[in-house]
Amino acid sequence: MTTLILGFGNPDRGDDALGPIATAQLGGAHANPLTIDLAGVTTLICLDAAAPNGTPGRIHEFDASAAQLPAALEAVSSHGFGLAAALELARALGELPPRVLVFAVEGVCFDHGAPLSPAVAAALPELQRRVRAVPGA
């Protein structure tokens, strides 16, 4: 079983840096959704920030193996080509790994040059704990 942990986001835009920061701490890679090679991957774990939906720092978990991510998650992407669109492209091309888990943390500040907000920074240890609990991670 091959597990790939990918972090999505812009490291220079406040809470959008969550994906790259968390992934680096977990030994994964910062990703451009258009350049991901999924050959041989059996479990894909994606880490990304999401726009606030009531509680900054709240961690949402989605199993995208058999179903699309919620439409609300796609609508809040700060990327030109978001994570949900990348996963659906891989699904349409028959390249989506058998198991795809997405962890999205609600952010509050996506300003250029801003650091992680306190709420998102405080969520990092729990996010890492959840990812490490995934078999094979």
Coordinates of C-alpha atoms in Angstrom, one line a residue, residues 18-120:
L18 CA -2.1 25.3 6.4
G19 CA -1.7 22.6 3.7
P20 CA 1.9 23.2 3.0
I21 CA 2.8 23.6 6.7
A22 CA 1.0 20.5 7.9
T23 CA 2.2 18.4 5.0
A24 CA 5.8 19.4 5.6
Q25 CA 5.5 18.5 9.2
L26 CA 4.1 15.1 8.3
G27 CA 6.8 14.4 5.6
G28 CA 4.5 14.9 2.6
A29 CA 4.7 17.3 -0.3
H30 CA 3.2 20.7 -1.3
A31 CA 1.2 20.2 -4.4
N32 CA 0.0 21.9 -7.6
P33 CA -3.2 20.0 -8.4
L34 CA -2.3 19.9 -12.1
T35 CA 1.1 18.2 -11.7
I36 CA 0.3 15.4 -9.3
D37 CA 1.4 11.9 -10.3
L38 CA -0.9 9.4 -8.7
A39 CA 0.6 6.3 -10.3
G40 CA 0.9 3.5 -7.7
V41 CA -0.8 5.5 -5.0
T42 CA -3.5 3.5 -3.1
T43 CA -4.3 6.1 -0.4
L44 CA -4.2 9.8 -1.1
I45 CA -4.5 12.2 1.8
C46 CA -5.1 15.8 1.0
L47 CA -4.7 18.7 3.4
D48 CA -6.2 22.1 2.6
A49 CA -7.6 25.2 4.2
A50 CA -11.3 26.1 3.7
A51 CA -13.1 29.4 4.0
P52 CA -14.8 29.9 7.4
N53 CA -18.2 28.3 7.7
G54 CA -18.8 29.3 11.3
T55 CA -15.8 28.0 13.3
P56 CA -12.3 28.9 12.3
G57 CA -9.9 26.0 13.1
R58 CA -12.7 23.4 12.7
I59 CA -11.4 20.3 10.9
H60 CA -13.6 18.7 8.3
E61 CA -13.0 15.2 7.0
F62 CA -14.3 13.9 3.7
D63 CA -13.9 10.5 2.0
A64 CA -13.7 11.5 -1.7
S65 CA -13.1 7.9 -2.8
A66 CA -16.6 7.3 -4.1
A67 CA -18.3 10.7 -4.1
Q68 CA -17.5 14.3 -5.0
L69 CA -16.5 16.7 -2.3
P70 CA -19.3 18.9 -1.1
A71 CA -20.1 21.8 -3.5
A72 CA -19.4 24.3 -0.7
L73 CA -15.8 23.2 -0.5
E74 CA -15.2 23.7 -4.2
A75 CA -16.8 27.2 -4.1
V76 CA -14.4 28.4 -1.4
S77 CA -11.1 27.4 -3.1
S78 CA -8.6 30.2 -3.3
H79 CA -6.7 28.3 -5.9
G80 CA -7.1 28.8 -9.7
F81 CA -7.8 25.1 -10.1
G82 CA -9.1 23.8 -6.8
L83 CA -8.6 20.5 -5.0
A84 CA -12.2 19.4 -5.7
A85 CA -11.8 20.0 -9.4
A86 CA -8.4 18.2 -9.5
L87 CA -9.9 15.2 -7.8
E88 CA -12.8 15.1 -10.2
L89 CA -10.5 15.4 -13.1
A90 CA -8.5 12.4 -11.8
R91 CA -11.8 10.5 -11.3
A92 CA -12.9 11.2 -14.8
L93 CA -9.5 10.1 -16.2
G94 CA -9.7 6.9 -14.2
E95 CA -6.6 7.9 -12.2
L96 CA -8.1 8.5 -8.8
P97 CA -6.5 6.2 -6.1
P98 CA -8.9 3.7 -4.5
R99 CA -8.9 5.7 -1.2
V100 CA -9.0 9.5 -1.1
L101 CA -9.3 11.4 2.2
V102 CA -9.5 15.1 2.4
F103 CA -8.9 17.1 5.6
A104 CA -10.0 20.7 5.3
V105 CA -9.5 23.2 8.1
E106 CA -11.7 26.3 8.3
G107 CA -9.5 29.4 8.0
V108 CA -10.3 33.0 8.9
C109 CA -7.5 35.1 7.2
F110 CA -6.2 34.6 3.7
D111 CA -4.4 37.9 3.3
H112 CA -1.1 38.1 1.5
G113 CA 1.8 38.0 3.9
A114 CA -0.3 37.1 6.9
P115 CA 0.7 34.3 9.3
L116 CA -1.6 31.4 10.2
S117 CA -4.4 32.7 12.4
P118 CA -4.3 31.5 16.0
A119 CA -7.4 29.2 15.5
V120 CA -5.8 27.4 12.5

